[in-house]
Amino acid sequence: MEFKETDLPGIGKKYSITTSNGDKIVTVIHLTGKREIFYFEKDDMEDPLCDIVLNEEEATQLGSILTGTYFKPEQEKLQEVLVKNLAIEWVKVPLDSPLANKKISELEIRKKTGVTVISIIRGEETIINPLPDEIIKPNDTLVLVGTREQIEHFIKEFKINA
């Protein structure tokens, strides 16, 4: 794709895009707010195959459609919902915690709360995807993933002072 911007003194600006298949789209934005869009096929760069005139509101609407802010495919909507419900929390393990000096499997964290321990930060060391037999030590920082409710349940269940 090739992009070119040109000042048009007294008129506005011209933006040209040459697509991957060689066609060209030219947009002229006038100082008045009017937009003109011209479409040229690669075989005829002299005469546009079509042209469209839009006012500022129409151009904004078209732009939001093209960038996906107006309409989002279902898969994208689903991903947004999933990310909105996702919570990641860093929790420091106190010395007197019921978590201290116990294996992850022994604590049944996921079974009891729905939370998954995705990492343990121990001093300068980071244990990513800790195994079930990993022992949680006092002063470890656990990186947890779950819903906000599951994280809150974890904090209550294991008596963490958040």
Coordinates of C-alpha atoms in Angstrom, one line a residue:
M1 CA 0.0 0.0 0.0
E2 CA 1.3 3.5 -0.9
F3 CA 0.0 6.6 0.9
K4 CA 0.5 10.2 -0.1
E5 CA -0.6 13.5 1.5
T6 CA -0.7 16.7 -0.6
D7 CA -1.6 20.3 0.4
L8 CA -4.0 22.0 -1.9
P9 CA -3.6 25.7 -1.2
G10 CA -7.0 27.5 -0.8
I11 CA -8.8 24.1 -1.1
G12 CA -7.7 21.8 1.7
K13 CA -5.7 18.5 1.6
K14 CA -5.6 15.5 -0.8
Y15 CA -4.9 12.0 0.4
S16 CA -4.0 9.2 -2.1
I17 CA -3.9 5.5 -1.3
T18 CA -2.7 3.0 -3.8
T19 CA -4.1 -0.4 -2.8
S20 CA -2.3 -3.7 -2.9
N21 CA -4.1 -4.6 -6.2
G22 CA -2.9 -1.3 -7.8
D23 CA -6.2 0.7 -7.6
K24 CA -6.1 4.2 -6.2
I25 CA -8.5 6.0 -3.8
V26 CA -8.1 9.8 -3.6
T27 CA -9.8 11.8 -0.8
V28 CA -10.0 15.5 -1.0
I29 CA -10.9 17.3 2.3
H30 CA -12.0 20.8 1.6
L31 CA -11.6 23.7 4.0
T32 CA -15.4 23.9 4.1
G33 CA -15.6 20.3 5.5
K34 CA -16.8 18.7 2.3
R35 CA -15.1 15.4 1.4
E36 CA -14.7 14.1 -2.1
I37 CA -13.7 10.5 -2.7
F38 CA -12.5 9.3 -6.1
Y39 CA -11.9 5.7 -7.1
F40 CA -9.5 4.9 -9.9
E41 CA -8.9 1.4 -11.4
K42 CA -5.2 0.6 -12.0
D43 CA -5.9 0.5 -15.7
D44 CA -7.2 4.1 -15.8
M45 CA -5.7 6.6 -13.5
E46 CA -7.0 9.6 -15.5
D47 CA -10.8 9.2 -15.1
P48 CA -12.3 8.0 -11.8
L49 CA -14.6 5.0 -12.1
C50 CA -16.7 6.7 -9.4
D51 CA -16.8 9.7 -7.1
I52 CA -18.7 10.4 -3.9
V53 CA -19.3 13.7 -2.1
L54 CA -19.8 13.5 1.6
N55 CA -20.4 16.2 4.3
E56 CA -18.5 16.1 7.5
E57 CA -21.1 14.0 9.4
E58 CA -21.4 11.4 6.6
A59 CA -17.6 11.2 6.3
T60 CA -17.3 10.6 10.1
Q61 CA -19.9 7.9 9.9
L62 CA -18.2 6.1 7.0
G63 CA -14.8 6.4 8.8
S64 CA -16.2 4.8 11.9
I65 CA -17.6 1.9 9.8
L66 CA -14.3 1.4 8.0
T67 CA -12.3 1.5 11.3
G68 CA -14.6 -0.9 13.0
T69 CA -15.8 1.5 15.7
Y70 CA -19.4 1.5 14.5
F71 CA -19.8 -2.2 13.7
K72 CA -17.7 -5.0 15.3
P73 CA -17.8 -8.6 14.1
E74 CA -19.3 -11.0 16.6
Q75 CA -15.9 -12.6 17.4
E76 CA -14.5 -9.2 18.3
K77 CA -17.5 -8.4 20.6
L78 CA -17.0 -11.8 22.3
Q79 CA -13.3 -11.1 22.9
E80 CA -14.2 -7.7 24.4
V81 CA -16.7 -9.3 26.8
L82 CA -14.1 -11.9 27.8
V83 CA -11.5 -9.3 28.5
K84 CA -13.9 -7.1 30.4
N85 CA -14.6 -10.0 32.8
L86 CA -11.0 -10.9 33.2
A87 CA -9.1 -9.7 36.3
I88 CA -5.4 -10.1 37.0
E89 CA -4.3 -9.4 40.6
W90 CA -0.9 -9.4 42.4
V91 CA -1.3 -10.7 45.9
K92 CA 1.6 -10.7 48.5
V93 CA 1.6 -13.7 50.8
P94 CA 1.8 -12.6 54.4
L95 CA 4.0 -14.5 56.9
D96 CA 1.0 -15.9 58.8
S97 CA -1.1 -16.7 55.7
P98 CA -2.8 -20.0 55.3
L99 CA -1.1 -20.2 51.9
A100 CA 2.4 -20.1 53.3
N101 CA 4.6 -23.2 53.0
K102 CA 1.9 -25.2 51.2
K103 CA 1.7 -26.7 47.7
I104 CA -0.6 -25.2 45.2
S105 CA -2.3 -28.6 44.8
E106 CA -2.8 -29.0 48.5
L107 CA -4.5 -25.6 48.8
E108 CA -7.0 -26.4 46.0
I109 CA -7.1 -22.7 45.0
R110 CA -8.8 -23.2 41.7
K111 CA -11.4 -25.6 43.1
K112 CA -12.2 -23.4 46.0
T113 CA -12.2 -20.0 44.3
G114 CA -12.0 -20.4 40.6
V115 CA -8.7 -18.4 40.5
T116 CA -5.6 -19.6 38.7
V117 CA -2.1 -18.9 39.9
I118 CA -0.3 -17.9 36.7
S119 CA 2.9 -16.8 38.2
I120 CA 4.8 -16.6 41.5
I121 CA 7.3 -13.7 42.1
R122 CA 9.8 -14.8 44.7
G123 CA 12.5 -12.1 45.2
E124 CA 14.3 -11.7 41.8
E125 CA 12.9 -15.0 40.5
T126 CA 9.6 -15.3 38.6
I127 CA 8.0 -18.8 38.3
I128 CA 5.7 -18.7 35.3
N129 CA 2.9 -21.3 35.2
P130 CA 3.9 -22.9 38.5
L131 CA 3.3 -26.6 38.8
P132 CA 0.8 -28.0 41.3
D133 CA 3.6 -29.2 43.6
E134 CA 5.2 -25.7 43.8
I135 CA 5.3 -24.5 47.4
I136 CA 4.0 -21.0 48.1
K137 CA 6.3 -19.2 50.5
P138 CA 5.8 -16.2 52.8
N139 CA 6.5 -12.9 51.0
D140 CA 5.9 -14.5 47.6
T141 CA 3.7 -12.4 45.3
L142 CA 1.1 -14.5 43.5
V143 CA -0.1 -13.4 40.1
L144 CA -3.7 -14.5 39.9
V145 CA -6.2 -14.6 37.0
G146 CA -10.0 -14.9 37.3
T147 CA -13.1 -12.8 37.4
R148 CA -13.3 -9.9 39.8
E149 CA -15.6 -12.0 42.0
Q150 CA -13.3 -15.0 42.0
I151 CA -10.3 -12.8 43.0
E152 CA -12.4 -11.3 45.9
H153 CA -13.4 -14.8 46.9
F154 CA -9.7 -15.9 46.9
I155 CA -8.8 -12.9 49.1
K156 CA -11.6 -13.8 51.7
E157 CA -10.9 -17.5 51.5
F158 CA -7.2 -17.2 52.2
K159 CA -7.5 -14.2 54.5
I160 CA -5.4 -11.8 52.5
N161 CA -5.3 -8.2 53.7
A162 CA -5.9 -6.4 50.4

